[in-house]
mmCIF file with all atom_site columns, C-alpha atoms in Angstrom:
data_model
loop_
_atom_site.group_PDB
_atom_site.id
_atom_site.type_symbol
_atom_site.label_atom_id
_atom_site.label_alt_id
_atom_site.label_comp_id
_atom_site.label_asym_id
_atom_site.label_entity_id
_atom_site.label_seq_id
_atom_site.pdbx_PDB_ins_code
_atom_site.Cartn_x
_atom_site.Cartn_y
_atom_site.Cartn_z
_atom_site.occupancy
_atom_site.B_iso_or_equiv
_atom_site.pdbx_formal_charge
_atom_site.auth_seq_id
_atom_site.auth_comp_id
_atom_site.auth_asym_id
_atom_site.auth_atom_id
_atom_site.pdbx_PDB_model_num
ATOM 1  C CA . MET A 1 1  ? 0.015   -0.057 0.031   1.00 75.00 ? 23  MET A CA 1
ATOM 2  C CA . ILE A 1 2  ? 2.790   2.374  0.842   1.00 78.00 ? 24  ILE A CA 1
ATOM 3  C CA . ASP A 1 3  ? 4.742   1.278  -2.234  1.00 78.00 ? 25  ASP A CA 1
ATOM 4  C CA . THR A 1 4  ? 1.761   2.276  -4.527  1.00 83.00 ? 26  THR A CA 1
ATOM 5  C CA . ALA A 1 5  ? 1.466   5.642  -2.902  1.00 80.00 ? 27  ALA A CA 1
ATOM 6  C CA . VAL A 1 6  ? 4.997   6.479  -3.015  1.00 80.00 ? 28  VAL A CA 1
ATOM 7  C CA . SER A 1 7  ? 5.345   5.340  -6.638  1.00 80.00 ? 29  SER A CA 1
ATOM 8  C CA . LYS A 1 8  ? 2.409   7.465  -7.799  1.00 82.00 ? 30  LYS A CA 1
ATOM 9  C CA . ARG A 1 9  ? 4.238   10.455 -6.477  1.00 83.00 ? 31  ARG A CA 1
ATOM 10 C CA . ILE A 1 10 ? 7.813   9.495  -7.574  1.00 85.00 ? 32  ILE A CA 1
ATOM 11 C CA . ASN A 1 11 ? 6.829   8.570  -11.186 1.00 84.00 ? 33  ASN A CA 1
ATOM 12 C CA . PRO A 1 12 ? 5.928   12.159 -12.310 1.00 85.00 ? 34  PRO A CA 1
ATOM 13 C CA . LEU A 1 13 ? 9.087   13.446 -10.661 1.00 84.00 ? 35  LEU A CA 1
ATOM 14 C CA . GLN A 1 14 ? 11.313  10.845 -12.451 1.00 84.00 ? 36  GLN A CA 1
ATOM 15 C CA . GLU A 1 15 ? 9.682   11.800 -15.878 1.00 83.00 ? 37  GLU A CA 1
ATOM 16 C CA . LEU A 1 16 ? 10.313  15.521 -15.170 1.00 82.00 ? 38  LEU A CA 1
ATOM 17 C CA . ILE A 1 17 ? 13.902  14.754 -14.325 1.00 82.00 ? 39  ILE A CA 1
ATOM 18 C CA . LYS A 1 18 ? 14.389  12.803 -17.550 1.00 78.00 ? 40  LYS A CA 1
ATOM 19 C CA . SER A 1 19 ? 12.800  15.535 -19.597 1.00 74.00 ? 41  SER A CA 1
ATOM 20 C CA . LYS A 1 20 ? 15.145  18.227 -17.856 1.00 73.00 ? 42  LYS A CA 1
ATOM 21 C CA . LEU A 1 21 ? 18.125  15.983 -18.510 1.00 75.00 ? 43  LEU A CA 1
ATOM 22 C CA . ASN A 1 22 ? 17.329  14.983 -21.993 1.00 70.00 ? 44  ASN A CA 1
ATOM 23 C CA . PRO A 1 23 ? 15.546  18.083 -23.541 1.00 64.00 ? 45  PRO A CA 1
ATOM 24 C CA . GLN A 1 24 ? 13.643  17.680 -26.767 1.00 66.00 ? 46  GLN A CA 1
ATOM 25 C CA . LYS A 1 25 ? 15.223  18.870 -29.825 1.00 67.00 ? 47  LYS A CA 1
ATOM 26 C CA . LYS A 1 26 ? 14.228  22.550 -30.391 1.00 83.00 ? 48  LYS A CA 1
ATOM 27 C CA . ASN A 1 27 ? 15.078  22.979 -34.127 1.00 88.00 ? 49  ASN A CA 1
ATOM 28 C CA . VAL A 1 28 ? 14.050  20.649 -36.947 1.00 91.00 ? 50  VAL A CA 1
ATOM 29 C CA . THR A 1 29 ? 14.829  20.603 -40.616 1.00 92.00 ? 51  THR A CA 1
ATOM 30 C CA . ILE A 1 30 ? 12.238  20.949 -43.327 1.00 92.00 ? 52  ILE A CA 1
ATOM 31 C CA . LYS A 1 31 ? 12.195  17.132 -43.718 1.00 93.00 ? 53  LYS A CA 1
ATOM 32 C CA . GLU A 1 32 ? 11.604  16.449 -40.082 1.00 91.00 ? 54  GLU A CA 1
ATOM 33 C CA . ALA A 1 33 ? 8.910   19.118 -39.924 1.00 89.00 ? 55  ALA A CA 1
ATOM 34 C CA . ALA A 1 34 ? 7.119   17.542 -43.064 1.00 89.00 ? 56  ALA A CA 1
ATOM 35 C CA . ILE A 1 35 ? 7.133   14.114 -41.287 1.00 91.00 ? 57  ILE A CA 1
ATOM 36 C CA . ARG A 1 36 ? 5.802   15.661 -38.096 1.00 87.00 ? 58  ARG A CA 1
ATOM 37 C CA . LEU A 1 37 ? 2.959   17.240 -39.827 1.00 86.00 ? 59  LEU A CA 1
ATOM 38 C CA . ASN A 1 38 ? 2.346   14.609 -42.302 1.00 88.00 ? 60  ASN A CA 1
ATOM 39 C CA . VAL A 1 39 ? 2.748   16.867 -45.362 1.00 89.00 ? 61  VAL A CA 1
ATOM 40 C CA . THR A 1 40 ? 5.326   17.121 -48.147 1.00 90.00 ? 62  THR A CA 1
ATOM 41 C CA . GLU A 1 41 ? 8.580   18.991 -47.995 1.00 93.00 ? 63  GLU A CA 1
ATOM 42 C CA . GLN A 1 42 ? 7.428   21.183 -50.673 1.00 93.00 ? 64  GLN A CA 1
ATOM 43 C CA . THR A 1 43 ? 4.385   22.241 -48.625 1.00 89.00 ? 65  THR A CA 1
ATOM 44 C CA . ILE A 1 44 ? 6.575   23.246 -45.731 1.00 90.00 ? 66  ILE A CA 1
ATOM 45 C CA . ALA A 1 45 ? 8.942   25.208 -48.197 1.00 92.00 ? 67  ALA A CA 1
ATOM 46 C CA . ASN A 1 46 ? 5.801   27.047 -49.585 1.00 91.00 ? 68  ASN A CA 1
ATOM 47 C CA . TYR A 1 47 ? 4.577   27.858 -45.957 1.00 88.00 ? 69  TYR A CA 1
ATOM 48 C CA . ILE A 1 48 ? 8.072   29.360 -45.360 1.00 90.00 ? 70  ILE A CA 1
ATOM 49 C CA . LYS A 1 49 ? 7.966   31.394 -48.538 1.00 91.00 ? 71  LYS A CA 1
ATOM 50 C CA . LYS A 1 50 ? 4.448   32.749 -47.819 1.00 88.00 ? 72  LYS A CA 1
ATOM 51 C CA . GLY A 1 51 ? 5.752   33.635 -44.160 1.00 85.00 ? 73  GLY A CA 1
ATOM 52 C CA . LEU A 1 52 ? 3.221   31.246 -42.375 1.00 82.00 ? 74  LEU A CA 1
ATOM 53 C CA . ILE A 1 53 ? 6.181   29.434 -40.788 1.00 86.00 ? 75  ILE A CA 1
ATOM 54 C CA . ASP A 1 54 ? 9.269   31.259 -39.351 1.00 87.00 ? 76  ASP A CA 1
ATOM 55 C CA . ALA A 1 55 ? 12.529  29.552 -40.358 1.00 90.00 ? 77  ALA A CA 1
ATOM 56 C CA . SER A 1 56 ? 16.123  30.448 -40.122 1.00 90.00 ? 78  SER A CA 1
ATOM 57 C CA . LYS A 1 57 ? 19.170  29.436 -42.225 1.00 91.00 ? 79  LYS A CA 1
ATOM 58 C CA . ILE A 1 58 ? 22.237  27.851 -40.631 1.00 88.00 ? 80  ILE A CA 1
ATOM 59 C CA . GLY A 1 59 ? 24.854  27.439 -43.316 1.00 90.00 ? 81  GLY A CA 1
ATOM 60 C CA . ARG A 1 60 ? 22.997  25.624 -46.184 1.00 90.00 ? 82  ARG A CA 1
ATOM 61 C CA . ARG A 1 61 ? 20.262  24.133 -43.938 1.00 90.00 ? 83  ARG A CA 1
ATOM 62 C CA . ILE A 1 62 ? 17.060  25.597 -43.147 1.00 91.00 ? 84  ILE A CA 1
ATOM 63 C CA . VAL A 1 63 ? 15.840  25.005 -39.581 1.00 92.00 ? 85  VAL A CA 1
ATOM 64 C CA . ILE A 1 64 ? 12.509  25.514 -37.900 1.00 92.00 ? 86  ILE A CA 1
ATOM 65 C CA . ASN A 1 65 ? 11.974  26.211 -34.259 1.00 88.00 ? 87  ASN A CA 1
ATOM 66 C CA . LEU A 1 66 ? 9.434   23.626 -32.916 1.00 87.00 ? 88  LEU A CA 1
ATOM 67 C CA . GLU A 1 67 ? 7.646   26.162 -30.603 1.00 83.00 ? 89  GLU A CA 1
ATOM 68 C CA . SER A 1 68 ? 7.332   28.804 -33.260 1.00 83.00 ? 90  SER A CA 1
ATOM 69 C CA . LEU A 1 69 ? 5.981   26.104 -35.627 1.00 85.00 ? 91  LEU A CA 1
ATOM 70 C CA . GLU A 1 70 ? 3.319   25.182 -33.216 1.00 83.00 ? 92  GLU A CA 1
ATOM 71 C CA . ASN A 1 71 ? 2.424   28.689 -32.548 1.00 81.00 ? 93  ASN A CA 1
ATOM 72 C CA . ASN A 1 72 ? 2.249   29.582 -36.322 1.00 80.00 ? 94  ASN A CA 1
ATOM 73 C CA . LEU A 1 73 ? 0.045   26.590 -37.022 1.00 77.00 ? 95  LEU A CA 1
ATOM 74 C CA . LYS A 1 74 ? -2.407  27.608 -34.318 1.00 77.00 ? 96  LYS A CA 1
ATOM 75 C CA . GLU A 1 75 ? -2.708  31.003 -35.988 1.00 70.00 ? 97  GLU A CA 1
ATOM 76 C CA . VAL A 1 76 ? -3.266  29.471 -39.397 1.00 62.00 ? 98  VAL A CA 1
ATOM 77 C CA . LYS A 1 77 ? -5.953  27.282 -38.016 1.00 61.00 ? 99  LYS A CA 1
ATOM 78 C CA . SER A 1 78 ? -7.723  30.112 -36.195 1.00 55.00 ? 100 SER A CA 1
ATOM 79 C CA . LEU A 1 79 ? -7.648  32.216 -39.515 1.00 50.00 ? 101 LEU A CA 1
ATOM 80 C CA . LYS A 1 80 ? -9.087  29.388 -41.458 1.00 53.00 ? 102 LYS A CA 1
ATOM 81 C CA . TYR A 1 81 ? -12.151 28.984 -39.210 1.00 56.00 ? 103 TYR A CA 1
ATOM 82 C CA . ARG A 1 82 ? -12.674 32.649 -38.844 1.00 53.00 ? 104 ARG A CA 1
ATOM 83 C CA . ARG A 1 83 ? -14.164 33.118 -42.366 1.00 51.00 ? 105 ARG A CA 1
#
């Protein structure tokens, strides 16, 4: 009984510690973003050209910040349903 009570409180703390020690990757390439969103790479490139997705160029690679990607997609969805 005590073990279950203790494990219920310790498991979320262990997951929090793991997430802090191994943070999620913050930048993704166009290919990775396309896989995450289940669209083609060309669609992502078009969104970047139109300004719907913020991207930055590091050397020859174009990288997209995951947080800004999620925020931009929320804005696009809200504009779509406003009509």
